[in-house]
Coordinates of C-alpha atoms and ligand atoms in Angstrom, one line a residue:
X134 CA 0.0 -0.1 0.0
X135 CA 1.4 3.6 -0.7
X136 CA -0.3 6.6 0.8
X137 CA -0.2 10.1 -0.3
X138 CA 2.3 11.9 2.1
X139 CA 0.3 15.3 1.0
X140 CA -2.9 14.0 2.8
X141 CA -0.9 14.4 6.3
X142 CA -0.6 17.8 7.6
X143 CA 2.9 18.0 9.4
X144 CA 3.3 20.7 11.8
X145 CA 6.2 23.2 11.7
X146 CA 6.8 21.7 15.5
X147 CA 7.8 18.6 13.7
X148 CA 9.5 19.7 11.4
X149 CA 11.7 21.7 13.6
X150 CA 12.5 19.0 15.8
X151 CA 13.4 16.8 13.1
X152 CA 15.4 19.5 11.2
X153 CA 19.3 18.9 11.5
X154 CA 18.5 15.3 12.9
X155 CA 17.8 13.5 10.2
X156 CA 19.9 10.0 10.8
X157 CA 18.1 8.1 8.7
X158 CA 19.6 10.4 5.6
X159 CA 22.7 8.1 5.2
X160 CA 20.6 5.2 5.6
X161 CA 19.0 5.6 2.2
X162 CA 21.0 4.0 0.1
X163 CA 23.7 0.9 0.2
X164 CA 26.2 2.8 -1.2
X165 CA 25.9 5.4 1.7
X166 CA 25.4 2.6 4.5
X167 CA 28.5 1.0 3.6
X168 CA 30.4 4.2 3.8
X169 CA 29.0 5.1 7.3
X170 CA 29.4 1.5 8.6
X171 CA 31.2 1.4 11.7
X172 CA 32.6 -2.4 12.0
X173 CA 32.9 -5.0 9.3
X174 CA 33.8 -8.7 8.9
X175 CA 35.9 -10.1 7.3
X176 CA 37.6 -13.8 6.3
X177 CA 40.3 -12.7 8.2
X178 CA 38.2 -12.7 11.4
X179 CA 37.6 -16.2 11.5
X180 CA 38.8 -19.5 13.3
X181 CA 37.2 -22.7 12.4
X182 CA 36.7 -25.4 14.8
X183 CA 36.8 -28.8 14.0
X184 CA 36.3 -32.5 15.5
X185 CA 38.8 -35.2 14.9
X186 CA 37.4 -38.8 14.6
X187 CA 40.1 -42.0 14.4
X188 CA 39.8 -44.0 11.2
X189 CA 39.6 -43.4 7.6
X190 CA 36.7 -41.9 5.3
X191 CA 34.8 -41.0 8.3
X192 CA 32.3 -38.0 8.1
X193 CA 30.4 -38.6 11.3
X194 CA 27.6 -36.1 11.6
X195 CA 27.1 -34.3 15.0
X196 CA 23.3 -34.6 15.7
X197 CA 22.9 -31.4 17.7
X198 CA 25.1 -29.5 15.3
X199 CA 23.4 -29.5 11.9
X200 CA 25.9 -28.9 8.9
X201 CA 28.8 -30.1 11.6
X202 CA 30.9 -33.3 11.2
X203 CA 33.4 -35.5 13.0
X204 CA 36.4 -35.8 10.3
X205 CA 39.0 -38.5 10.1
X206 CA 42.2 -37.2 9.4
X207 CA 42.1 -37.9 5.6
X208 CA 38.5 -35.7 5.5
X209 CA 40.1 -33.3 7.9
X210 CA 43.1 -32.1 5.7
X211 CA 40.6 -32.0 2.9
X212 CA 38.8 -29.4 4.9
X213 CA 41.7 -27.6 6.0
X214 CA 42.7 -27.2 2.3
X215 CA 39.3 -25.6 1.8
X216 CA 40.0 -23.6 4.8
X217 CA 43.2 -22.1 3.4
X218 CA 41.7 -21.7 -0.4
X219 CA 38.7 -19.9 1.4
X220 CA 41.5 -17.6 3.4
X221 CA 40.4 -18.5 6.8
X222 CA 43.6 -17.8 8.7
X223 CA 43.4 -20.9 11.2
X224 CA 41.6 -23.9 12.5
X225 CA 40.9 -25.0 15.9
X226 CA 41.3 -29.0 16.4
X227 CA 39.0 -31.3 19.0
X228 CA 39.5 -34.7 19.1
X229 CA 36.6 -37.4 19.9
X230 CA 38.4 -39.7 22.0
X231 CA 37.7 -44.0 21.9
X232 CA 36.2 -44.8 25.5
X233 CA 39.2 -47.1 25.8
X234 CA 41.5 -44.8 25.5
X235 CA 40.0 -42.5 28.2
X236 CA 41.6 -43.1 31.8
X237 CA 41.6 -41.2 35.6
X238 CA 44.4 -39.0 34.2
X239 CA 43.9 -38.4 30.9
X240 CA 47.1 -40.0 29.9
X241 CA 46.6 -40.4 26.2
X242 CA 46.8 -36.2 26.2
X243 CA 50.5 -37.0 26.7
X244 CA 50.7 -39.6 23.6
X245 CA 53.2 -37.7 21.1
X246 CA 50.9 -40.0 18.7
X247 CA 47.5 -39.6 19.6
X248 CA 44.8 -38.2 17.4
X249 CA 45.2 -34.7 17.9
X250 CA 49.2 -34.9 17.3
X251 CA 48.7 -37.2 14.4
X252 CA 46.1 -34.7 12.7
X253 CA 48.7 -32.0 13.5
X254 CA 51.4 -33.7 11.4
X255 CA 49.3 -34.4 8.4
X256 CA 47.8 -31.0 8.2
X257 CA 51.1 -29.4 8.6
X258 CA 52.6 -31.4 5.7
X259 CA 49.4 -30.9 3.1
X260 CA 48.9 -26.9 4.3
X261 CA 51.6 -25.6 5.9
X262 CA 50.4 -22.0 5.8
X263 CA 47.6 -22.2 7.9
X264 CA 47.3 -21.5 11.6
X265 CA 47.0 -24.6 13.6
X266 CA 45.4 -23.9 17.1
X267 CA 45.4 -27.0 19.5
X268 CA 43.2 -27.1 22.9
X269 CA 45.3 -27.7 26.1
X270 CA 42.7 -29.4 28.7
X271 CA 42.2 -33.4 29.7
X272 CA 38.4 -33.6 28.9
X273 CA 38.7 -35.4 25.9
X274 CA 40.9 -38.0 27.4
X275 CA 39.9 -38.2 30.9
X276 CA 36.8 -41.0 32.0
X277 CA 35.1 -38.5 34.3
X278 CA 35.2 -36.0 31.7
X279 CA 37.1 -33.0 33.8
X280 CA 39.5 -30.8 32.1
X281 CA 41.9 -31.6 35.4
X282 CA 42.9 -34.5 37.5
X283 CA 40.4 -35.7 40.3
X284 CA 41.2 -36.4 43.7
X285 CA 38.1 -37.8 45.1
X286 CA 35.3 -35.1 44.3
X287 CA 37.8 -32.2 43.9
X288 CA 39.8 -31.1 40.8
X289 CA 43.4 -30.4 41.8
X290 CA 44.8 -27.8 40.7
X291 CA 49.0 -27.8 40.6
X292 CA 48.9 -31.5 39.3
X293 CA 46.5 -30.9 36.9
X294 CA 49.0 -28.0 35.4
X295 CA 51.8 -30.2 35.5
X296 CA 49.8 -32.9 33.4
X297 CA 48.6 -29.9 30.9
X298 CA 52.6 -28.6 30.2
X299 CA 53.1 -32.3 29.0
X300 CA 49.9 -31.9 27.0
X301 CA 51.0 -28.8 25.6
X302 CA 54.7 -30.0 24.6
X303 CA 53.4 -33.1 22.5
X304 CA 51.0 -30.5 21.0
X305 CA 54.2 -28.3 19.9
X306 CA 56.4 -30.8 18.9
X307 CA 53.7 -32.2 16.6
X308 CA 53.3 -28.7 15.0
X309 CA 50.6 -27.0 16.5
X310 CA 51.1 -23.1 15.8
X311 CA 49.1 -22.0 18.8
X312 CA 48.4 -23.6 22.3
X313 CA 45.0 -22.6 23.5
X314 CA 44.6 -24.0 27.2
X315 CA 41.0 -24.1 27.6
X316 CA 40.9 -25.8 31.1
X317 CA 40.8 -22.8 33.4
X318 CA 43.6 -24.2 36.0
X319 CA 45.0 -21.5 37.6
X320 CA 48.8 -20.3 36.7
X321 CA 48.8 -23.2 33.7
X322 CA 49.6 -20.3 31.2
X323 CA 53.0 -19.1 32.9
X324 CA 53.9 -23.1 33.2
X325 CA 52.9 -24.1 29.6
X326 CA 54.9 -20.8 28.7
X327 CA 57.7 -22.0 30.6
X328 CA 57.8 -25.5 29.4
X329 CA 57.0 -24.1 25.7
X330 CA 60.3 -22.2 26.2
X331 CA 62.6 -24.5 27.8
X332 CA 62.0 -27.2 25.0
X333 CA 62.7 -24.4 22.5
X334 CA 59.2 -23.6 21.2
X335 CA 59.7 -20.1 22.2
X336 CA 57.9 -19.0 18.7
X337 CA 54.3 -21.1 19.5
X338 CA 51.8 -18.7 20.4
X339 CA 49.4 -19.1 23.6
X340 CA 45.6 -18.1 23.1
X341 CA 44.5 -18.6 26.7
X342 CA 40.9 -19.3 27.0
X343 CA 41.1 -16.4 30.1
X344 CA 37.4 -16.0 30.9
X345 CA 35.8 -19.0 30.3
X346 CA 32.5 -19.3 32.2
X347 CA 30.6 -22.7 33.3
X348 CA 27.8 -22.7 30.7
X349 CA 25.1 -24.3 29.7
X350 CA 25.8 -23.9 26.0
X351 CA 28.7 -26.4 25.6
X352 CA 26.0 -29.4 25.6
X353 CA 26.3 -30.1 21.8
X354 CA 30.2 -30.0 21.9
X355 CA 30.2 -32.6 24.7
X356 CA 28.3 -34.6 22.1
X357 CA 30.8 -33.9 19.3
X358 CA 33.7 -35.1 21.6
X359 CA 31.8 -37.7 23.6
X360 CA 32.0 -36.5 26.8
X361 CA 28.3 -35.7 27.7
X362 CA 27.7 -39.0 28.9
X363 CA 31.2 -39.1 31.0
X364 CA 31.0 -35.9 32.7
X365 CA 30.6 -36.6 36.6
X366 CA 29.0 -33.4 38.2
X367 CA 30.0 -29.8 36.7
X368 CA 32.5 -27.4 36.2
X369 CA 31.6 -25.0 38.6
X370 CA 34.9 -25.1 40.5
X371 CA 37.4 -24.3 37.8
X372 CA 35.2 -22.5 35.1
X373 CA 33.7 -19.0 36.0
X374 CA 30.5 -17.8 37.6
X375 CA 28.2 -16.4 34.9
X376 CA 27.3 -13.4 37.1
X377 CA 30.7 -12.3 37.3
X378 CA 32.3 -9.9 35.2
X379 CA 34.9 -8.1 37.2
X380 CA 36.5 -11.0 38.0
X381 CA 36.9 -11.9 34.0
X382 CA 39.3 -8.8 34.3
X383 CA 41.6 -10.4 36.4
X384 CA 41.4 -13.7 34.7
X385 CA 42.7 -12.1 31.9
X386 CA 45.0 -9.9 34.1
X387 CA 46.9 -12.7 34.9
X388 CA 46.9 -14.7 31.9
X389 CA 48.3 -11.8 30.3
X390 CA 51.2 -11.5 33.1
X391 CA 51.8 -15.2 32.7
X392 CA 52.6 -14.7 28.9
X393 CA 49.2 -15.0 27.2
X394 CA 49.6 -13.8 23.7
X395 CA 45.9 -13.3 23.2
X396 CA 42.9 -14.0 25.1
X397 CA 39.6 -15.6 24.6
X398 CA 36.0 -14.9 26.1
X399 CA 33.7 -17.7 26.0
X400 CA 30.6 -18.4 25.7
X401 CA 30.0 -15.6 22.9
X402 CA 27.0 -14.0 22.6
X403 CA 25.6 -14.2 26.1
X404 CA 28.8 -12.6 27.3
X405 CA 29.4 -9.6 24.5
X406 CA 29.6 -7.4 27.6
X407 CA 32.7 -9.1 28.9
X408 CA 34.3 -8.8 25.3
X409 CA 34.0 -5.0 25.5
X410 CA 35.4 -4.9 29.0
X411 CA 38.2 -7.0 28.2
X412 CA 38.9 -5.2 24.8
X413 CA 38.6 -1.7 26.9
X414 CA 40.7 -2.6 29.5
X415 CA 43.7 -4.2 27.9
X416 CA 43.7 -3.5 24.4
X417 CA 45.2 -7.1 23.5
X418 CA 44.0 -9.3 20.7
X419 CA 40.7 -10.7 22.1
X420 CA 39.0 -13.7 20.7
X421 CA 35.5 -14.8 21.1
X422 CA 34.1 -18.5 20.8
X423 CA 30.8 -18.8 19.5
X424 CA 30.2 -22.0 21.1
X425 CA 28.6 -25.0 20.1
X426 CA 24.8 -24.3 22.0
X427 CA 24.7 -20.9 20.1
X428 CA 25.4 -22.6 17.0
X429 CA 22.7 -25.4 17.7
X430 CA 20.4 -23.0 19.0
X431 CA 20.8 -20.5 15.6
X432 CA 20.8 -24.0 13.3
X433 CA 17.6 -25.2 14.9
X434 CA 15.4 -22.2 14.4
X435 CA 16.6 -21.7 10.8
X436 CA 15.9 -25.6 10.2
X437 CA 12.5 -24.9 11.3
X438 CA 11.9 -21.8 8.9
X439 CA 12.1 -19.5 11.6
X440 CA 14.8 -17.5 11.0
X441 CA 17.3 -16.4 7.9
X442 CA 20.2 -18.5 8.2
X443 CA 22.6 -16.5 6.4
X444 CA 21.2 -13.3 7.9
X445 CA 21.5 -14.4 11.4
X446 CA 24.8 -16.0 10.9
X447 CA 26.3 -12.7 9.8
X448 CA 24.7 -10.6 12.3
X449 CA 25.6 -12.6 14.8
X450 CA 29.0 -12.3 13.9
X451 CA 29.1 -8.9 13.4
X452 CA 27.9 -8.4 16.9
X453 CA 31.5 -9.8 18.0
X454 CA 32.9 -7.2 15.8
X455 CA 31.0 -4.3 17.4
X456 CA 31.7 -5.6 21.0
X457 CA 35.2 -5.4 20.3
X458 CA 36.5 -9.0 19.6
X459 CA 39.5 -9.4 16.8
X460 CA 38.6 -12.7 15.8
X461 CA 35.4 -15.5 16.5
X462 CA 36.0 -19.2 16.9
X463 CA 32.9 -20.2 14.8
X464 CA 31.5 -23.4 13.4
X465 CA 30.0 -21.1 10.6
X466 CA 33.4 -20.0 9.7
X467 CA 33.7 -21.9 5.9
X468 CA 29.6 -20.6 5.3
X469 CA 30.4 -17.1 6.4
X470 CA 34.1 -17.0 4.3
X471 CA 32.2 -18.4 1.3
X472 CA 29.5 -15.9 1.5
X473 CA 32.5 -13.3 2.0
X474 CA 34.2 -14.7 -0.8
X475 CA 31.2 -14.1 -3.0
X476 CA 31.3 -10.4 -2.0
X477 CA 27.8 -10.2 0.4
X478 CA 28.0 -9.0 3.7
Ligands
FVT67 N1 37.2 -26.5 25.1 C1 36.5 -26.1 23.8 C2 35.2 -26.2 24.3 O1 34.5 -26.3 25.2 C3 34.1 -25.4 23.5 C4 32.7 -25.4 23.4 C5 31.6 -25.4 22.4 O2 31.7 -24.9 21.2 O3 30.6 -25.9 23.1
MG68 MG1 42.8 -18.2 35.1

């Protein structure tokens, strides 16, 4: 329906008020909207998290993450080649560990020939130019599903840190460019930095999961790496309380003091305020993790036809940029990169 503006009398008062305050003016055309846009999204902002599983020719869908598969090494190499073609700067690896290899201490984490290490070698051989990020935490390897070592009901800090240093070393030896500790033990960044340096890996970066909250949004990830059933209790004695914000700044401050090259806030969208505070306070490379539950939530609505997939994906990523993030770990990475390559934002 079109209306005839002439039929509506606009008083001089209204015109006076609007005069000189027409913020809608630059919104009238695409060229102008693009010129005044404050933030932009580029392929350089993307880190693609990937799930690796043992075997060959495997591409097992993760039911709660439509469009995401667990890949065997041969297929993961193919996908990393695709990431490189798309211009994605880095990928992050997470292993699905066979139940037989899980134990109380997560000893498989220290096996220099474990699935993650074998994946690193294969990827580095095929696609040496891509950034390779590995996860340091024991949860994919422990029978109890916790990120550290357990003594009774407790997750013991310092002994866990020692184990995590060993894990970081085998990953660096296998070719990881960035060690990303996601365990939230106190002091692990400094200890890992020292271990890496002592072993001659002073160029290997540390991306610290500095402010990682005890969140219900990790559910689908735990399905993907097969720890949902194993996990005893919850992670509230080491991950942050969702009610806290100042504490996130202390966590980031300590990780930076201990030698982190970049820091991460996780989950993403429910914690945009934390990203903004971290960026404003420290002005360091700050990453966000759009976690599995955020992805699952959007995809579920998209599959029902309730949301436009491409548009919510782009808008959700733009929100991270606006909040101050330098980059985002997102399961949408290849889809976004394809869209950006097509020249659409
Ligand atoms: N350490 C990595 C994660 O916990 C990922 C969480 C997610 O995507 O839900
Ligand atoms: Mg900490």
